[in-house]
Amino acid sequence: MQRRVQRADDQRDQRPGRTTRLSRALVGAATVPVMLIAAGCSSDSGSGDDAKKASESAASTSASPSPTVQAAVYDTLPQPCRMLAKKTLEDLVPKGTSGKEGNSDDTATRANCSWSSLDNNGVDGSQFRWLNVALLRFDSDVTRGAGDERAKEYYAKQVQEAQGVTGAKNTKAEPVSGTGDEATLIRYDLKKKEGAFKQQTIVTRVENVVITLDYNGAGLAGEKTPDAGDLVKAATKAAKEAVTAVTETKPGSGSDSPSASASPSKSASKSSA
């Protein structure tokens, strides 16, 4: 009897231990799937974030605007030998022949025309005149900049070069008002074997076009030297006409205006009716 009681007591003492060990085993077994699930979720979440970031980066790159530059105002040039009025040419080169157009592989970008005059007064000598008008147009370019900005740089360079002519004496430079967007007159005396020359150079910029007008005169074989003031006045008039010729090439200006060319004449309207 005593052994049965003791055995029963031993069994009661052992049950809690077994229950505890079993509980621990079950808890440990349940913990492993939870950890695996958490790890799996964490891995998927990271992949999703990376994909999202890559997508956003690609979208941002594609949305970035490409570099742009303001379009140039003028896309062509006037015919150089037809820029100046007949009366103007008679004043500047009174005994001149028709203008001689310079060679150019792209007359819409670069053009020039020159005139020369020799008024022979026999034993009293001769009056010589020479006129040249050169045009250079700059297009807008993403890598090189806007056309008018490029023209400004060239304009400044031309003014500087005109002031640095070898052998020039009494060089003077002054602005010219009412001639394009900006204009400078450079004048000087130049001694040559033929005689003493009075040189006038007017550099003008009209938006993306630069006009360089050279005009000089000399009295040869004993003829008197021309008055520099008269030469300046004549050159300035010619420069203004050259500017007008350039501005008339602007789309929509003058008779080239689309609206003007598209409008039917009265006679055409009547005939169509």
Short mmCIF file of C-alpha atoms in Angstrom, two decimals:
data_model
loop_
_atom_site.label_atom_id
_atom_site.label_comp_id
_atom_site.label_asym_id
_atom_site.label_seq_id
_atom_site.Cartn_x
_atom_site.Cartn_y
_atom_site.Cartn_z
CA MET A 1 0.00 0.00 0.00
CA GLN A 2 2.73 2.37 0.81
CA ARG A 3 4.44 1.58 -2.48
CA ARG A 4 1.27 2.37 -4.47
CA VAL A 5 0.94 5.73 -2.78
CA GLN A 6 4.59 6.51 -3.34
CA ARG A 7 4.30 5.42 -7.01
CA ALA A 8 1.30 7.63 -7.43
CA ASP A 9 3.15 10.49 -5.86
CA ASP A 10 6.07 9.88 -8.18
CA GLN A 11 3.75 9.96 -11.17
CA ARG A 12 2.21 13.24 -10.06
CA ASP A 13 5.68 14.70 -9.63
CA GLN A 14 6.70 13.66 -13.15
CA ARG A 15 3.59 14.98 -15.05
CA PRO A 16 4.32 18.70 -14.72
CA GLY A 17 7.84 18.19 -16.08
CA ARG A 18 6.59 16.34 -19.12
CA THR A 19 3.93 18.96 -19.73
CA THR A 20 6.49 21.73 -19.49
CA ARG A 21 8.85 20.03 -21.92
CA LEU A 22 6.06 19.41 -24.38
CA SER A 23 4.89 23.01 -24.19
CA ARG A 24 8.39 24.25 -24.86
CA ALA A 25 8.71 21.98 -27.87
CA LEU A 26 5.40 23.18 -29.30
CA VAL A 27 6.31 26.83 -28.75
CA GLY A 28 9.70 26.34 -30.41
CA ALA A 29 8.12 24.56 -33.36
CA ALA A 30 5.59 27.37 -33.81
CA THR A 31 8.32 30.01 -33.68
CA VAL A 32 10.27 28.64 -36.67
CA PRO A 33 7.49 29.17 -39.30
CA VAL A 34 6.83 32.65 -37.94
CA MET A 35 10.49 33.59 -38.40
CA LEU A 36 10.54 32.10 -41.90
CA ILE A 37 7.41 34.00 -42.86
CA ALA A 38 8.83 37.27 -41.49
CA ALA A 39 12.08 36.75 -43.34
CA GLY A 40 10.21 36.05 -46.56
CA CYS A 41 8.10 39.18 -46.22
CA SER A 42 11.18 41.25 -45.53
CA SER A 43 12.93 39.92 -48.65
CA ASP A 44 9.93 40.59 -50.90
CA SER A 45 9.54 44.07 -49.49
CA GLY A 46 13.16 44.96 -50.31
CA SER A 47 12.81 43.75 -53.90
CA GLY A 48 9.65 45.80 -54.32
CA ASP A 49 11.34 48.95 -53.00
CA ASP A 50 14.30 48.50 -55.35
CA ALA A 51 12.02 48.05 -58.34
CA LYS A 52 10.00 51.10 -57.34
CA LYS A 53 13.14 53.23 -56.99
CA ALA A 54 14.44 52.06 -60.38
CA SER A 55 11.11 52.86 -61.99
CA GLU A 56 10.99 56.32 -60.42
CA SER A 57 14.57 57.01 -61.52
CA ALA A 58 13.81 55.99 -65.11
CA ALA A 59 10.68 58.14 -65.13
CA SER A 60 12.63 61.11 -63.78
CA THR A 61 15.30 60.70 -66.46
CA SER A 62 12.78 60.46 -69.28
CA ALA A 63 10.89 63.47 -67.95
CA SER A 64 13.99 65.70 -67.90
CA PRO A 65 13.67 68.34 -70.69
CA SER A 66 16.28 68.34 -73.44
CA PRO A 67 18.46 71.48 -73.80
CA THR A 68 16.86 74.22 -75.88
CA VAL A 69 18.01 77.51 -77.38
CA GLN A 70 16.06 80.47 -78.70
CA ALA A 71 15.55 80.33 -82.45
CA ALA A 72 17.41 82.87 -84.58
CA VAL A 73 15.32 85.72 -85.99
CA TYR A 74 16.76 85.70 -89.51
CA ASP A 75 17.22 82.51 -91.50
CA THR A 76 18.41 84.03 -94.77
CA LEU A 77 20.24 87.07 -96.21
CA PRO A 78 19.33 89.65 -98.85
CA GLN A 79 21.09 89.64 -102.21
CA PRO A 80 24.24 91.66 -101.39
CA CYS A 81 24.56 93.52 -104.70
CA ARG A 82 20.94 94.68 -104.54
CA MET A 83 20.89 95.99 -100.96
CA LEU A 84 21.68 99.62 -101.77
CA ALA A 85 19.58 102.07 -103.77
CA LYS A 86 20.84 103.23 -107.14
CA LYS A 87 21.02 106.84 -105.93
CA THR A 88 23.12 105.78 -102.92
CA LEU A 89 25.58 103.96 -105.14
CA GLU A 90 25.84 106.98 -107.42
CA ASP A 91 26.82 109.09 -104.42
CA LEU A 92 29.33 106.63 -102.99
CA VAL A 93 30.88 105.28 -106.21
CA PRO A 94 29.89 107.86 -108.86
CA LYS A 95 31.88 106.30 -111.66
CA GLY A 96 31.49 102.77 -110.47
CA THR A 97 30.57 99.68 -112.41
CA SER A 98 27.99 97.10 -111.31
CA GLY A 99 28.64 95.38 -108.01
CA LYS A 100 30.83 92.32 -107.88
CA GLU A 101 29.44 89.56 -105.66
CA GLY A 102 31.95 87.56 -103.66
CA ASN A 103 32.18 83.78 -103.80
CA SER A 104 30.24 81.91 -101.13
CA ASP A 105 29.26 78.27 -100.76
CA ASP A 106 26.23 79.30 -98.67
CA THR A 107 24.74 82.67 -99.60
CA ALA A 108 22.07 82.30 -96.89
CA THR A 109 24.83 82.47 -94.29
CA ARG A 110 27.65 84.52 -95.82
CA ALA A 111 27.56 87.08 -98.63
CA ASN A 112 29.28 90.25 -99.81
CA CYS A 113 29.40 92.68 -102.71
CA SER A 114 31.97 95.32 -103.70
CA TRP A 115 32.00 98.37 -105.95
CA SER A 116 34.87 100.55 -107.11
CA SER A 117 35.01 103.92 -108.84
CA LEU A 118 37.73 105.92 -110.54
CA ASP A 119 36.78 109.43 -111.58
CA ASN A 120 39.60 110.45 -113.90
CA ASN A 121 40.15 114.18 -114.21
CA GLY A 122 43.09 113.96 -116.60
CA VAL A 123 46.14 115.96 -115.58
CA ASP A 124 44.37 117.02 -112.39
CA GLY A 125 44.42 113.48 -111.11
CA SER A 126 41.65 111.07 -110.12
CA GLN A 127 39.23 110.43 -107.32
CA PHE A 128 39.13 106.82 -106.22
CA ARG A 129 36.34 105.19 -104.17
CA TRP A 130 35.89 101.63 -102.97
CA LEU A 131 32.86 100.16 -101.18
CA ASN A 132 32.36 96.68 -99.79
CA VAL A 133 29.42 95.33 -97.80
CA ALA A 134 29.79 91.93 -96.11
CA LEU A 135 27.05 89.98 -94.32
CA LEU A 136 27.42 87.10 -91.90
CA ARG A 137 24.45 85.32 -90.33
CA PHE A 138 24.58 83.08 -87.26
CA ASP A 139 22.17 80.23 -86.58
CA SER A 140 21.12 79.17 -83.10
CA ASP A 141 22.81 76.00 -81.90
CA VAL A 142 22.35 74.03 -78.67
CA THR A 143 26.08 73.52 -78.21
CA ARG A 144 27.26 76.96 -79.44
CA GLY A 145 24.41 79.18 -78.22
CA ALA A 146 21.73 81.49 -79.58
CA GLY A 147 22.29 83.15 -82.94
CA ASP A 148 22.11 86.71 -81.62
CA GLU A 149 24.61 85.95 -78.84
CA ARG A 150 27.03 84.47 -81.34
CA ALA A 151 26.53 87.53 -83.55
CA LYS A 152 27.35 89.81 -80.60
CA GLU A 153 30.67 88.05 -80.13
CA TYR A 154 31.54 88.37 -83.81
CA TYR A 155 30.45 92.01 -83.85
CA ALA A 156 32.84 92.83 -81.00
CA LYS A 157 35.63 90.98 -82.76
CA GLN A 158 35.06 92.89 -86.01
CA VAL A 159 35.14 96.24 -84.20
CA GLN A 160 38.38 95.29 -82.50
CA GLU A 161 40.01 94.15 -85.74
CA ALA A 162 38.98 97.35 -87.55
CA GLN A 163 40.77 99.39 -84.88
CA GLY A 164 43.97 97.37 -85.18
CA VAL A 165 44.79 97.74 -88.88
CA THR A 166 48.53 97.86 -89.49
CA GLY A 167 49.73 101.30 -90.56
CA ALA A 168 46.49 103.08 -89.61
CA LYS A 169 46.83 106.64 -88.32
CA ASN A 170 44.45 108.86 -86.37
CA THR A 171 42.14 105.95 -85.59
CA LYS A 172 38.82 106.91 -84.01
CA ALA A 173 35.83 104.79 -82.98
CA GLU A 174 32.35 106.04 -82.15
CA PRO A 175 28.85 104.57 -81.87
CA VAL A 176 26.35 105.04 -84.69
CA SER A 177 22.76 105.64 -83.57
CA GLY A 178 19.65 104.39 -85.35
CA THR A 179 21.51 101.66 -87.19
CA GLY A 180 20.54 98.12 -86.22
CA ASP A 181 20.74 96.87 -82.65
CA GLU A 182 24.26 98.24 -82.28
CA ALA A 183 26.74 99.89 -84.63
CA THR A 184 30.24 101.33 -84.44
CA LEU A 185 32.10 103.58 -86.86
CA ILE A 186 35.87 103.18 -87.08
CA ARG A 187 37.75 105.77 -89.15
CA TYR A 188 41.44 106.25 -89.84
CA ASP A 189 44.00 107.44 -92.37
CA LEU A 190 46.07 104.97 -94.33
CA LYS A 191 49.06 105.85 -96.49
CA LYS A 192 49.58 103.68 -99.57
CA LYS A 193 51.86 104.00 -102.56
CA GLU A 194 48.90 105.19 -104.65
CA GLY A 195 48.05 108.00 -102.22
CA ALA A 196 46.54 108.92 -98.86
CA PHE A 197 43.33 106.99 -98.15
CA LYS A 198 40.51 107.91 -95.82
CA GLN A 199 38.96 104.72 -94.42
CA GLN A 200 35.48 104.34 -92.91
CA THR A 201 34.35 101.00 -91.47
CA ILE A 202 30.88 100.61 -89.97
CA VAL A 203 30.16 97.37 -88.14
CA THR A 204 26.47 96.79 -87.43
CA ARG A 205 24.53 93.99 -85.78
CA VAL A 206 20.90 93.21 -86.55
CA GLU A 207 19.78 90.38 -84.24
CA ASN A 208 21.77 87.38 -85.53
CA VAL A 209 23.27 89.14 -88.59
CA VAL A 210 26.46 91.22 -88.65
CA ILE A 211 27.07 93.77 -91.42
CA THR A 212 30.57 95.09 -92.06
CA LEU A 213 30.70 98.06 -94.44
CA ASP A 214 34.06 99.31 -95.67
CA TYR A 215 34.27 102.56 -97.60
CA ASN A 216 37.39 104.46 -98.51
CA GLY A 217 38.43 107.24 -100.81
CA ALA A 218 41.64 108.86 -102.02
CA GLY A 219 42.83 111.60 -104.32
CA LEU A 220 45.33 110.14 -106.78
CA ALA A 221 47.95 111.71 -109.05
CA GLY A 222 47.68 115.14 -107.47
CA GLU A 223 43.93 115.19 -106.86
CA LYS A 224 42.95 116.47 -103.41
CA THR A 225 42.18 114.09 -100.58
CA PRO A 226 38.42 113.68 -100.04
CA ASP A 227 36.78 115.16 -96.97
CA ALA A 228 36.49 112.55 -94.23
CA GLY A 229 33.19 114.00 -92.99
CA ASP A 230 31.59 113.55 -96.41
CA LEU A 231 32.78 109.97 -96.57
CA VAL A 232 31.39 109.23 -93.10
CA LYS A 233 28.01 110.66 -94.03
CA ALA A 234 27.83 108.57 -97.20
CA ALA A 235 28.95 105.39 -95.44
CA THR A 236 26.40 105.84 -92.66
CA LYS A 237 23.59 106.22 -95.20
CA ALA A 238 24.67 103.01 -96.92
CA ALA A 239 24.88 101.14 -93.62
CA LYS A 240 21.30 102.10 -92.73
CA GLU A 241 20.08 100.86 -96.11
CA ALA A 242 21.90 97.57 -95.59
CA VAL A 243 20.17 97.18 -92.22
CA THR A 244 16.79 97.80 -93.87
CA ALA A 245 17.56 95.17 -96.49
CA VAL A 246 18.30 92.62 -93.79
CA THR A 247 15.16 93.38 -91.77
CA GLU A 248 13.02 92.92 -94.88
CA THR A 249 14.09 89.27 -95.03
CA LYS A 250 12.37 88.60 -91.70
CA PRO A 251 9.39 86.25 -92.15
CA GLY A 252 6.15 88.23 -92.30
CA SER A 253 7.75 91.57 -93.22
CA GLY A 254 6.97 93.68 -96.27
CA SER A 255 5.71 92.14 -99.49
CA ASP A 256 6.99 88.72 -98.42
CA SER A 257 4.38 88.57 -95.68
CA PRO A 258 2.33 85.34 -95.89
CA SER A 259 -0.86 87.25 -95.20
CA ALA A 260 -0.16 89.66 -98.05
CA SER A 261 0.67 86.93 -100.56
CA ALA A 262 -2.28 84.84 -99.49
CA SER A 263 -4.80 87.66 -99.97
CA PRO A 264 -6.41 87.45 -103.44
CA SER A 265 -6.45 90.56 -105.61
CA LYS A 266 -9.72 92.33 -106.42
CA SER A 267 -9.62 91.18 -110.02
CA ALA A 268 -9.04 87.60 -108.95
CA SER A 269 -11.95 87.78 -106.53
CA LYS A 270 -14.26 89.08 -109.26
CA SER A 271 -13.20 86.42 -111.75
CA SER A 272 -13.70 83.64 -109.24
CA ALA A 273 -17.14 85.00 -108.45
#
